[in-house]
mmCIF file of C-alpha atoms in Angstrom:
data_model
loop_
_atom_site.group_PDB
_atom_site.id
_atom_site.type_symbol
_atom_site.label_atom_id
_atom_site.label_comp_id
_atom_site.label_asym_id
_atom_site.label_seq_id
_atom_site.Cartn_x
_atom_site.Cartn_y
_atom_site.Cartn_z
ATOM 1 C CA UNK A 82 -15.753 -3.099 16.167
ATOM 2 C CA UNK A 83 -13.538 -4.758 14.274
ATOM 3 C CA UNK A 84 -13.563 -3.537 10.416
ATOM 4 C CA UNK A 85 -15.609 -6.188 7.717
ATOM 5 C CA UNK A 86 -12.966 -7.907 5.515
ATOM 6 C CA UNK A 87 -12.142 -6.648 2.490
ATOM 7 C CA UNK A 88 -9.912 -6.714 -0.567
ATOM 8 C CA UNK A 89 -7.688 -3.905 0.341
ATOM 9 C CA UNK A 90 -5.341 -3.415 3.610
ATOM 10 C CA UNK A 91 -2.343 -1.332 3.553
ATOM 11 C CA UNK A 92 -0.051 -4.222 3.719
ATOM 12 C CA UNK A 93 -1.242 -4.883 0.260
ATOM 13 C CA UNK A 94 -0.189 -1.644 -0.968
ATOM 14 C CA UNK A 95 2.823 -0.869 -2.135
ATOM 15 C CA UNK A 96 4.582 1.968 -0.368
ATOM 16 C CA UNK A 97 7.613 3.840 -0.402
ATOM 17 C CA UNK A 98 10.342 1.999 -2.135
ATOM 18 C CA UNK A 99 8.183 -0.847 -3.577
ATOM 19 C CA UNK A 100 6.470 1.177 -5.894
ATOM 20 C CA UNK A 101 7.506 1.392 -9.343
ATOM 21 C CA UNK A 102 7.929 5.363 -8.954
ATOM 22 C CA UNK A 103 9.806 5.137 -6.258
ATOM 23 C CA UNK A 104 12.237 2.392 -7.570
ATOM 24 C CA UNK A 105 12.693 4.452 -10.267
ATOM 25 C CA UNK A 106 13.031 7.674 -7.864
ATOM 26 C CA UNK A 107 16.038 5.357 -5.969
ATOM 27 C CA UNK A 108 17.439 4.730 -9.116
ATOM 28 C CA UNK A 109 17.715 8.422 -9.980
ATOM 29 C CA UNK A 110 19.594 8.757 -6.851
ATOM 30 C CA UNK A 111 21.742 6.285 -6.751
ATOM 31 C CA UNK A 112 23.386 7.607 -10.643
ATOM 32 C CA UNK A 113 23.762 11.514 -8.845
ATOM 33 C CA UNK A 114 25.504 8.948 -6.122
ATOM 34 C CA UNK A 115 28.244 7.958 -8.728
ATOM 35 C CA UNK A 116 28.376 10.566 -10.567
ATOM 36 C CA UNK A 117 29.399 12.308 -7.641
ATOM 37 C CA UNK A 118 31.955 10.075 -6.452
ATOM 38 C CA UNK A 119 33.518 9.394 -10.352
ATOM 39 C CA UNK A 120 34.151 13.474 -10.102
ATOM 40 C CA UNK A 121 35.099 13.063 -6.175
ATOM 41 C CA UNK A 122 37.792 10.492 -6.983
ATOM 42 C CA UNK A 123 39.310 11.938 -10.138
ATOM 43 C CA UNK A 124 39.413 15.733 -8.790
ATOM 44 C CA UNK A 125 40.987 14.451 -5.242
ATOM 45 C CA UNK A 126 43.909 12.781 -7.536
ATOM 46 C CA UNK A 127 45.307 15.783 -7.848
ATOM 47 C CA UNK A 128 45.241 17.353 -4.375
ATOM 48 C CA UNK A 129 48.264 17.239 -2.603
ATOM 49 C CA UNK A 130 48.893 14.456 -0.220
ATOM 50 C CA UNK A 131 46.861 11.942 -2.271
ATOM 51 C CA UNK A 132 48.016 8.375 -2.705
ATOM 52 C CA UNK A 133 46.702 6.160 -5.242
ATOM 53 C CA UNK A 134 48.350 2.806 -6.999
ATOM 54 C CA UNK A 135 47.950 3.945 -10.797
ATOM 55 C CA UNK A 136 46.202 7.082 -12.521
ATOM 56 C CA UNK A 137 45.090 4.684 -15.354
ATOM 57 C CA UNK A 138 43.054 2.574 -13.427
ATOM 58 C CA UNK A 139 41.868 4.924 -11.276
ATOM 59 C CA UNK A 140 40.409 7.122 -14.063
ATOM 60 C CA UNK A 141 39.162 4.263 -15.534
ATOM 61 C CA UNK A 142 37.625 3.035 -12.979
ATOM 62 C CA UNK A 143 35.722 6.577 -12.430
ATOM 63 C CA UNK A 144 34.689 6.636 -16.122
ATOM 64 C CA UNK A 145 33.117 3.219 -15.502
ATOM 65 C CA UNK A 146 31.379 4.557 -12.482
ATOM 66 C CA UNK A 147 30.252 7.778 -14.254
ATOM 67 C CA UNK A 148 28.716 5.990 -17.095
ATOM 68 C CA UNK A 149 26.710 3.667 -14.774
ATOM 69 C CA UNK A 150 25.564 6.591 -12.823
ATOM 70 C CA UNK A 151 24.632 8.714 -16.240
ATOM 71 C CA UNK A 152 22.611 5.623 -17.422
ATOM 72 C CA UNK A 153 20.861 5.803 -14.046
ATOM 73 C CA UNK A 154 20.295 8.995 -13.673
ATOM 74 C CA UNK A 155 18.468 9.641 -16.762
ATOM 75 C CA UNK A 156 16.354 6.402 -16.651
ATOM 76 C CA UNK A 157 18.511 4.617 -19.415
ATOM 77 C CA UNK A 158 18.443 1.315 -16.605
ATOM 78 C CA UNK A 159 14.806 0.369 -16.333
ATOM 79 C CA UNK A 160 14.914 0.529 -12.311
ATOM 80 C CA UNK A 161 10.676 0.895 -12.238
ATOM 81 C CA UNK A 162 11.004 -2.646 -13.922
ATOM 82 C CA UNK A 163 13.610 -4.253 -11.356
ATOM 83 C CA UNK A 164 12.106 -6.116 -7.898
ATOM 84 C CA UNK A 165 13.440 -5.079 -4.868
ATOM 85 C CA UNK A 166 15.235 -7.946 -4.399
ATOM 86 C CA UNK A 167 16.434 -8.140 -7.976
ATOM 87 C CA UNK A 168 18.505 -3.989 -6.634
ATOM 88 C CA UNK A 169 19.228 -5.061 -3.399
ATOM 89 C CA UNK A 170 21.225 -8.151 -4.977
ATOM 90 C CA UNK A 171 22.665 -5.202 -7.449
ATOM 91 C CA UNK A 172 23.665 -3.434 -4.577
ATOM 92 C CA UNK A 173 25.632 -6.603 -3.097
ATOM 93 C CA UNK A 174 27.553 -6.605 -6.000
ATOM 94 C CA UNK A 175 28.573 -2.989 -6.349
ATOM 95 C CA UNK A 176 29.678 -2.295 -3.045
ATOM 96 C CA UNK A 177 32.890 -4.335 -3.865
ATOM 97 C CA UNK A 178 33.984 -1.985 -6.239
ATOM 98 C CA UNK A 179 33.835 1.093 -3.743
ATOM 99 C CA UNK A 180 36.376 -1.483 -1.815
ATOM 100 C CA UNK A 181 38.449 -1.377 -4.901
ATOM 101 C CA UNK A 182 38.146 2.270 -5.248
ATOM 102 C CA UNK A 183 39.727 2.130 -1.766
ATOM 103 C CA UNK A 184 42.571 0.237 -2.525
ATOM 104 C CA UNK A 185 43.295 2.275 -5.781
ATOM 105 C CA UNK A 186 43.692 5.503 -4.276
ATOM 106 C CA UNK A 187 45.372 4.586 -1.347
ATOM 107 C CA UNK A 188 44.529 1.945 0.889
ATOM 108 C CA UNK A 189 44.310 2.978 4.362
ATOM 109 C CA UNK A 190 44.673 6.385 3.803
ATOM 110 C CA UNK A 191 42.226 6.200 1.415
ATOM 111 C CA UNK A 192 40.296 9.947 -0.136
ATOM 112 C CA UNK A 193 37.545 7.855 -0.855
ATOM 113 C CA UNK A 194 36.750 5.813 2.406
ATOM 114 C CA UNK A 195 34.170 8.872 3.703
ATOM 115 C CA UNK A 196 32.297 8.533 0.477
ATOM 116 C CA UNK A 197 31.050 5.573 2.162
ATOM 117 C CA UNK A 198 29.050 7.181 4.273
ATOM 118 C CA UNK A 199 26.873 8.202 1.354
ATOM 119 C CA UNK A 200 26.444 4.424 0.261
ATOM 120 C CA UNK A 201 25.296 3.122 3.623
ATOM 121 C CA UNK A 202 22.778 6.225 3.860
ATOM 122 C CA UNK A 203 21.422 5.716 0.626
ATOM 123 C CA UNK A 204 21.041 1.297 1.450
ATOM 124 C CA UNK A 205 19.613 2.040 5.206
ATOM 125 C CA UNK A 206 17.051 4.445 3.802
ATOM 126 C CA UNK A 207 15.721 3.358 0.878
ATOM 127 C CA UNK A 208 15.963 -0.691 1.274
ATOM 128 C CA UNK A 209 13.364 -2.552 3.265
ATOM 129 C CA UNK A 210 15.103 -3.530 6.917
ATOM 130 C CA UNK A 211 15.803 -7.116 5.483
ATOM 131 C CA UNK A 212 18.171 -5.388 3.357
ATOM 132 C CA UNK A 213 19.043 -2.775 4.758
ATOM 133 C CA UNK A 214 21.575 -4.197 7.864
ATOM 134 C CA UNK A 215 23.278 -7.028 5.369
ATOM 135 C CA UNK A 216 24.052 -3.980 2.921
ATOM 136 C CA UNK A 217 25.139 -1.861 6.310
ATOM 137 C CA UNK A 218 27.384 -5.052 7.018
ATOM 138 C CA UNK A 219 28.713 -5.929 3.583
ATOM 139 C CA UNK A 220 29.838 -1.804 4.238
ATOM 140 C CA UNK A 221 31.680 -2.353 6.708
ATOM 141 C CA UNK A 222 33.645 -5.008 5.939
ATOM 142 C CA UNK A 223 34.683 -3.407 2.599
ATOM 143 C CA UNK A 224 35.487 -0.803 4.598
ATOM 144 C CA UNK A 225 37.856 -2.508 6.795
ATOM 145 C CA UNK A 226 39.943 -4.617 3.661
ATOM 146 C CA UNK A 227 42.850 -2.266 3.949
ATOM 147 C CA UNK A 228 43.460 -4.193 7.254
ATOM 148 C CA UNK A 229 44.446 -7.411 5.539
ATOM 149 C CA UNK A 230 46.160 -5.999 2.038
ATOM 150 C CA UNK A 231 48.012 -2.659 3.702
ATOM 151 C CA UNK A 232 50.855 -3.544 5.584
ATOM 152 C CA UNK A 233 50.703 -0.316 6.452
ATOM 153 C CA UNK A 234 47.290 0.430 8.139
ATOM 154 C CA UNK A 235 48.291 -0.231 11.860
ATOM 155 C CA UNK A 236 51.379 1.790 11.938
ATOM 156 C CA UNK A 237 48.580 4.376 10.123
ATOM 157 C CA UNK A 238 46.146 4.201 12.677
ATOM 158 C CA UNK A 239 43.485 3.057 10.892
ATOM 159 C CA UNK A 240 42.007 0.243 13.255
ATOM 160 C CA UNK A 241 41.067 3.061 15.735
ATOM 161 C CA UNK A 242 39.684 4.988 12.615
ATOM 162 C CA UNK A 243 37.929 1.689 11.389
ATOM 163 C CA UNK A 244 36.356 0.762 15.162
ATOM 164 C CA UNK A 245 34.886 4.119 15.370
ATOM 165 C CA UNK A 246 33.856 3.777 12.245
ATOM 166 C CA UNK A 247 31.699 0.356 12.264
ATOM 167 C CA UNK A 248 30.497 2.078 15.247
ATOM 168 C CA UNK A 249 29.222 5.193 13.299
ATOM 169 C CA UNK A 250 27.989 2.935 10.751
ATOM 170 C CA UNK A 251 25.734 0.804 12.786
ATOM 171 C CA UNK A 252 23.955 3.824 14.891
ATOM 172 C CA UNK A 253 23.304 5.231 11.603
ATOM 173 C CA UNK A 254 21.455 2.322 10.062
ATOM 174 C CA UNK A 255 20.019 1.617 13.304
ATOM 175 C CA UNK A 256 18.269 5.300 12.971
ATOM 176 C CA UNK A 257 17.300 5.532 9.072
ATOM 177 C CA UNK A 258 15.822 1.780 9.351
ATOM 178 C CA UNK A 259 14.037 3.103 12.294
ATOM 179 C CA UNK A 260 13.008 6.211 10.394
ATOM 180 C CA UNK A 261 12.479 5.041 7.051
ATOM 181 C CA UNK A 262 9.231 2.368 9.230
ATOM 182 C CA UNK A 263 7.695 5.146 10.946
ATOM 183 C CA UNK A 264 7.714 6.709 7.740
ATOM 184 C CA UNK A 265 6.028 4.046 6.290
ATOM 185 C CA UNK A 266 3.402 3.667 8.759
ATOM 186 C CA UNK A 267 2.204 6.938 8.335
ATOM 187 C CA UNK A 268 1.846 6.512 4.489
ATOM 188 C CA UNK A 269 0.250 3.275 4.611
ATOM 189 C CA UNK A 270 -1.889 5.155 8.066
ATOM 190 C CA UNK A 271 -2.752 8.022 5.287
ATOM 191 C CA UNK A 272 -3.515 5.756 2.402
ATOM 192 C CA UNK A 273 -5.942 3.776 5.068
ATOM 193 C CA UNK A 274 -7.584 6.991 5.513
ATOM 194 C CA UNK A 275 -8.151 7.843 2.168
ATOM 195 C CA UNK A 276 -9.761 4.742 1.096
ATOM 196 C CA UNK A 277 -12.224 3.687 4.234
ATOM 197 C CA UNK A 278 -14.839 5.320 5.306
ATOM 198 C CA UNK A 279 -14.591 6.998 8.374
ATOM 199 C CA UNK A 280 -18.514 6.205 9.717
ATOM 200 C CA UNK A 281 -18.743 2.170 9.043
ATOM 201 C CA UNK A 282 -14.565 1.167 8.456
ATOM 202 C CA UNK A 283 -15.484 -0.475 5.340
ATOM 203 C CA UNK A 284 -14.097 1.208 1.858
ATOM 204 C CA UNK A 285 -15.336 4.014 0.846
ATOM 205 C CA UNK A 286 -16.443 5.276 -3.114
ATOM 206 C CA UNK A 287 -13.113 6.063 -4.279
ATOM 207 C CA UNK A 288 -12.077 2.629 -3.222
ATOM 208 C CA UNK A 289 -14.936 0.602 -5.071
ATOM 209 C CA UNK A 290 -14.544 2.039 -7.890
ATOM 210 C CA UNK A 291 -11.057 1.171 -7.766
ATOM 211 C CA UNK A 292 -11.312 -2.437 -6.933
ATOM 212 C CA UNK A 293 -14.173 -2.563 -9.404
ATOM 213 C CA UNK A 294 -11.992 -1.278 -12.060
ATOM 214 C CA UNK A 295 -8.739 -3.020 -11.374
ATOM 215 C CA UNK A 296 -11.336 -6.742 -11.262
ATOM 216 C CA UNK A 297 -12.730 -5.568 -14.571
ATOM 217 C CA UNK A 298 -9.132 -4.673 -16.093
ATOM 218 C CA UNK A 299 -7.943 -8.232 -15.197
ATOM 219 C CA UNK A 300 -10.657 -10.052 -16.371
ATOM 220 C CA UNK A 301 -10.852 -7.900 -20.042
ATOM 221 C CA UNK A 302 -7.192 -8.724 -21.592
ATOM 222 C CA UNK A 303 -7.312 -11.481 -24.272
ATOM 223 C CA UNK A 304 -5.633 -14.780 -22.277
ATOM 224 C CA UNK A 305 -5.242 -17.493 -25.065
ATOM 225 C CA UNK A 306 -7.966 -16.790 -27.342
ATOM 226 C CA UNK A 307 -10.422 -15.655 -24.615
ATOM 227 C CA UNK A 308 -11.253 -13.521 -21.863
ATOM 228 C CA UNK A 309 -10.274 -13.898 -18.446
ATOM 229 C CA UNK A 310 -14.245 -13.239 -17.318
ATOM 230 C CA UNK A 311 -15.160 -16.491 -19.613
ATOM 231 C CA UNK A 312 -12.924 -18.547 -16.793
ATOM 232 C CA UNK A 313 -13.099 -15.977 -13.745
ATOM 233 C CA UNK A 314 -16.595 -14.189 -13.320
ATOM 234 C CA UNK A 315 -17.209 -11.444 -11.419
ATOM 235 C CA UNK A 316 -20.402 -9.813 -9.136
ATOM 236 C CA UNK A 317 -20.906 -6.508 -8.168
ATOM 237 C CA UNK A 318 -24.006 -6.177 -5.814
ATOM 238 C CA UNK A 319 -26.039 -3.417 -4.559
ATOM 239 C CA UNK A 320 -27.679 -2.753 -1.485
ATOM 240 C CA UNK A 321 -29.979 0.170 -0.248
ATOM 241 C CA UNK A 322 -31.907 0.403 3.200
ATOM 242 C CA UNK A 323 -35.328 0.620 2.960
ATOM 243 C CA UNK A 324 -36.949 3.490 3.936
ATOM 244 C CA UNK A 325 -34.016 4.585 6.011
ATOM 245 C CA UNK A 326 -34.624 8.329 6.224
ATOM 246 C CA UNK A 327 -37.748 7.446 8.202
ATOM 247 C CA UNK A 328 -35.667 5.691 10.504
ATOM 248 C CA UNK A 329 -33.277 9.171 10.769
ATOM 249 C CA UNK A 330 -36.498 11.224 11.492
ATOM 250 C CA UNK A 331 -38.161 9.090 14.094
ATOM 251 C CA UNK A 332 -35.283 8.198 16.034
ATOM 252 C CA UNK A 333 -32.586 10.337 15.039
ATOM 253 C CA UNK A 334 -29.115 10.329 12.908
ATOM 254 C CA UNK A 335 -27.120 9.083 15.680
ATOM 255 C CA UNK A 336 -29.391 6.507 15.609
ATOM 256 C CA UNK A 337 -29.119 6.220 12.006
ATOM 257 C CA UNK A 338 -25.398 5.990 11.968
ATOM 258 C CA UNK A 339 -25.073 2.629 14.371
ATOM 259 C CA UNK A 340 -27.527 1.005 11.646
ATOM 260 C CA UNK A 341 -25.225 1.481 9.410
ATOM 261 C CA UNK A 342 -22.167 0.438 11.160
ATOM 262 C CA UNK A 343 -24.499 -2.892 12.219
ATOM 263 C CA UNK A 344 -25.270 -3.151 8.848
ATOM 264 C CA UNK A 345 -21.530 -2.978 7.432
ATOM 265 C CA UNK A 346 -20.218 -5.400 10.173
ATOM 266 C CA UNK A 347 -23.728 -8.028 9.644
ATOM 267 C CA UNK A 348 -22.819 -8.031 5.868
ATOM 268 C CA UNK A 349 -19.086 -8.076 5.969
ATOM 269 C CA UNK A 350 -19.211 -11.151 8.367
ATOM 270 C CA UNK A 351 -20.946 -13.540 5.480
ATOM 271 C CA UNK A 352 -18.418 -12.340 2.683
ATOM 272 C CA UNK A 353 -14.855 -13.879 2.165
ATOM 273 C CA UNK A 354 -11.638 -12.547 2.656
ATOM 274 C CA UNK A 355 -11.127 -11.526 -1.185
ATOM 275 C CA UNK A 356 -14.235 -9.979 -1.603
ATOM 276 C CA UNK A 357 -14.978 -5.935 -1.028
ATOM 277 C CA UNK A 358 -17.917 -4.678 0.899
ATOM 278 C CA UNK A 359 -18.159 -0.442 0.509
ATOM 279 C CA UNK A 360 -20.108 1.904 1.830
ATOM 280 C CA UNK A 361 -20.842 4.307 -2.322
ATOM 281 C CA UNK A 362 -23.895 6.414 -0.577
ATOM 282 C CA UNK A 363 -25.374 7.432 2.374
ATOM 283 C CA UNK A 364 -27.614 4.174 3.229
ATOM 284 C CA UNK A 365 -26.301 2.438 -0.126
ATOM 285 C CA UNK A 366 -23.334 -0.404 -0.023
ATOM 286 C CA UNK A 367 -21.301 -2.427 -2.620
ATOM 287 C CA UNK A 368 -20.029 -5.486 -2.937
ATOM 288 C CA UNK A 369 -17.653 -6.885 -5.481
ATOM 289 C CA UNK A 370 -17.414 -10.128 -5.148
ATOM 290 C CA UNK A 371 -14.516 -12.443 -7.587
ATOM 291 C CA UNK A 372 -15.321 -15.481 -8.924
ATOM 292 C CA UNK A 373 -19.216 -15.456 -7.660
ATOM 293 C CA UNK A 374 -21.136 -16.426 -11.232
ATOM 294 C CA UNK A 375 -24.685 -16.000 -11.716
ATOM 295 C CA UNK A 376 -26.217 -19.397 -10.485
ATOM 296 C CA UNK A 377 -24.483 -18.635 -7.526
ATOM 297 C CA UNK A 378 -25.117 -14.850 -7.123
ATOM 298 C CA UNK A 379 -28.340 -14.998 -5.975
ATOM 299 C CA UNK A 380 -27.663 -16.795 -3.090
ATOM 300 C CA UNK A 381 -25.256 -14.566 -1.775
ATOM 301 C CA UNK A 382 -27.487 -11.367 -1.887
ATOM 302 C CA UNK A 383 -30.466 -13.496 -0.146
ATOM 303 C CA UNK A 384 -27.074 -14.267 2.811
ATOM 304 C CA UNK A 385 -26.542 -10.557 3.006
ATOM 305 C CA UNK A 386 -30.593 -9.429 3.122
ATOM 306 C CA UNK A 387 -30.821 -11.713 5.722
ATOM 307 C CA UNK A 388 -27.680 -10.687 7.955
ATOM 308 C CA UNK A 389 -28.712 -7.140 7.286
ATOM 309 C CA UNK A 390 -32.445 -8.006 8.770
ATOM 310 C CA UNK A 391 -31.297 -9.603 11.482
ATOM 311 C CA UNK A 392 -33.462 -7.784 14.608
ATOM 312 C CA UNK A 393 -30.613 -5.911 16.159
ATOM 313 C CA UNK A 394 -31.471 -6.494 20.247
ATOM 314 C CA UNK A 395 -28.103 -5.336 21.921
ATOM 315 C CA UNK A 396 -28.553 -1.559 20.256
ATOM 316 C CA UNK A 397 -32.055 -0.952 20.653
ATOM 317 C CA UNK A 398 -32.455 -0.040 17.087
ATOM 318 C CA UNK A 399 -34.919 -0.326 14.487
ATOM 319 C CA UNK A 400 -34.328 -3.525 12.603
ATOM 320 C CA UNK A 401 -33.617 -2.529 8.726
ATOM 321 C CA UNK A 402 -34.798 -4.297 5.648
ATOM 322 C CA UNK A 403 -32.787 -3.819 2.251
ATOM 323 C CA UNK A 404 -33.096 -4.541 -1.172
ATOM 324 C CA UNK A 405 -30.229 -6.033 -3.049
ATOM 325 C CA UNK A 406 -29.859 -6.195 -6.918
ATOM 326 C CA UNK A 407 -26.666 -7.838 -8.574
ATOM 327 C CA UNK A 408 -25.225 -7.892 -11.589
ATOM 328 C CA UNK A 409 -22.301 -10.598 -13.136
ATOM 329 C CA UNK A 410 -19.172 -9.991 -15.618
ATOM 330 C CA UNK A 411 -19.878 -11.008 -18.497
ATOM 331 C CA UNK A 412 -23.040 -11.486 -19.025
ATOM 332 C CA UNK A 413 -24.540 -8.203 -17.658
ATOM 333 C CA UNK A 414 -21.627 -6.162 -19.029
ATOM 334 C CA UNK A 415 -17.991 -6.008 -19.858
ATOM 335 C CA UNK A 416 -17.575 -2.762 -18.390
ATOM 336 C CA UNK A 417 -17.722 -0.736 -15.317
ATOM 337 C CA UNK A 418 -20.873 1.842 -15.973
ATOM 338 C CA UNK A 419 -22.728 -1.397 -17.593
ATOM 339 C CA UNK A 420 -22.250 -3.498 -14.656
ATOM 340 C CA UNK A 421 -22.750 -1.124 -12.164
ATOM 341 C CA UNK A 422 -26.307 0.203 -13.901
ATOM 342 C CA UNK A 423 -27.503 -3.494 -14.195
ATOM 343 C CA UNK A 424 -26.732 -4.005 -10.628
ATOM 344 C CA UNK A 425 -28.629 -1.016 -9.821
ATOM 345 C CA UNK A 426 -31.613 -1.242 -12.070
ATOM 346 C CA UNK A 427 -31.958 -5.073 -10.814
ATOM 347 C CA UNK A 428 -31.636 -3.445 -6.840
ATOM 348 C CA UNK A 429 -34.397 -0.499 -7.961
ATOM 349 C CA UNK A 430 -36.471 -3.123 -9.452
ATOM 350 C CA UNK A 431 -36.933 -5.182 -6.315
ATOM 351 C CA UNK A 432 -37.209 -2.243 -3.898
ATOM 352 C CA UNK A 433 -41.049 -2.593 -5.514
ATOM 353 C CA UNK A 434 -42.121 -5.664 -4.872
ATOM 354 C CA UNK A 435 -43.091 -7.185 -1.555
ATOM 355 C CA UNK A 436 -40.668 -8.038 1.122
ATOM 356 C CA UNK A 437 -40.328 -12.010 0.771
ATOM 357 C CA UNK A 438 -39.382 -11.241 -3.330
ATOM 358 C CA UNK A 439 -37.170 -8.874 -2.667
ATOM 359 C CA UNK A 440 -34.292 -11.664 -3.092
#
């Protein structure tokens, strides 16, 4: 059985390195990165054997990298606040100057060329795969430039260097990119778990309240002079099984459970791809439904009684009733307990009354 629709799937979520933790996380990183190499480059200057063009501009250019990495490192650059597509442009832009760091200290005999290795593990990683193999190629032809400016790179042996190089390069990305998705899946596999409930597929409490929260939060901020909820309403409804524990004594829980996955699959197949069906109790279920406003509410719950009463041949089970009660943003309440006790009062109200009025 194929889970009822609602609001929340894991593609929706952000995960890993689109979350604003985690972009800050990467920027954090990424300053240890250059701070690293800034210390890297100006310590190797005075090892024996090293070649570099000019000691000015070579310290120079390692103060500018330190300060950039300082600023990142301690959260001075807002990274949390930066799209991914806003870093990996970033990214695109820096990588040139670990080219020129290249050609400062030497060219094709270069101290600096293995710090590359760093740079392509931190893009391949981190960056989504769309990113990740143009950074991994914008690598490695910054890595090969001393083949058109040093004359003396051949004689050097650096195009044997540089071919085993692009190889090493592009099994490595090939691995992390590979990596860094299964990694993903699971989270996304975990954060499905977390929010569904295991019995019926649809969300479970934690995830209501959640969407229910988030709707209310977006419809509470001042837009222009007036709410959001004036312009956007909102219904939560509330449905409980009647007289379901009968139905677990006479015929048994397992029984019992396949009415309530029938039940969460009848009443998610009326409801539209935005809204959120949830399973809050044992026999009791949610639905928040945006933009559904109170002339229009109504309707809806007498839909969902009357997919949930649908006599259920294929199973053999009992065929449930329900009783629904609903409640609308704004004018049952602004907030979460308000709505949600209007909503049930209404449901607890009807659960009294004769079948046919139930609605």
């Amino acid at each position: 059985m194929a889970p009822p629709p609602t609001s929340f799937t894991p593609a929706a979520m952000p995960a890993f390195a689109e979350a604003p933790d985690e972009r800050a996380r990467m920027g954090r990183i990424s300053g240890a990165l250059w701070i690293l190499a800034s210390f890297i480059t100006v310590a190797n200057c005075y090892l024996p054997g090293a070649q570099h063009v000019a000691m000015g501009w070579v310290f120079a250019l390692s103060a500018a990298i330190f300060l950039y990495g300082l600023a990142s490192a301690l959260g001075w650059l807002r990274w949390d606040r930066v799209s991914m597509k806003a870093l990996g442009i970033g990214m695109v832009i820096t990588i040139p100057v670990v080219g020129l760091g290249i050609f400062l200290t030497g060219g094709a005999m270069s101290f600096v060329q293995p710090m590359l290795i760093l740079t392509l593990l931190y893009a391949a990683f981190f960056f989504p795969t769309r990113w990740a193999w143009p950074l991994s190629i914008e690598l490695i032809f910054v890595a090969g430039t001393p083949l058109v400016y040093d004359g003396n790179a051949i004689e050097e042996a650096f195009l044997p260097t540089y071919i085993a190089l692009v190889a090493g390069f592009l099994a490595a990305t090939w691995v992390l990119v590979g990596l860094r998705q299964r990694l993903l899946e699971a989270e996304l596999h975990q954060r499905d778990i977390a929010h569904r409930d295991p019995l019926t597929g649809v969300a479970n409490r934690r995830q209501f309240d959640a969407v229910l929260q988030r709707e209310l939060a977006a419809r509470s901020s001042p837009a222009g002079g007036r709410r959001k909820g004036d312009e956007s309403p909102l219904a939560l409804l509330i449905l409980d099984l009647d007289d379901f524990k009968t139905i677990n004594d006479n015929h048994g829980h397992p029984v019992g459970d396949a009415i309530l996955r029938q039940v969460a699959e009848r009443a998610g197949s009326i409801l539209r791809a935005g809204d959120t069906l949830a399973r809050i109790g044992g026999d009791e279920f949610a639905i928040v439904a945006p933009g559904v406003h109170s002339d229009a509410v109504r309707n809806l719950a007498q839909s969902v009684c009357d997919a949930v009463s649908t006599h259920y041949s294929d199973a053999g089970t009992p065929s449930p009733s329900a009783s629904i009660g609903w409640a609308v943003f704004p004018e049952d309440g602004g907030d979460f307990e308000t709505l949600l006790h209007a909503a049930d009062e209404r449901m607890l109200n009807r659960k009294h009354l004769p079948e046919p009025a139930r609605v």
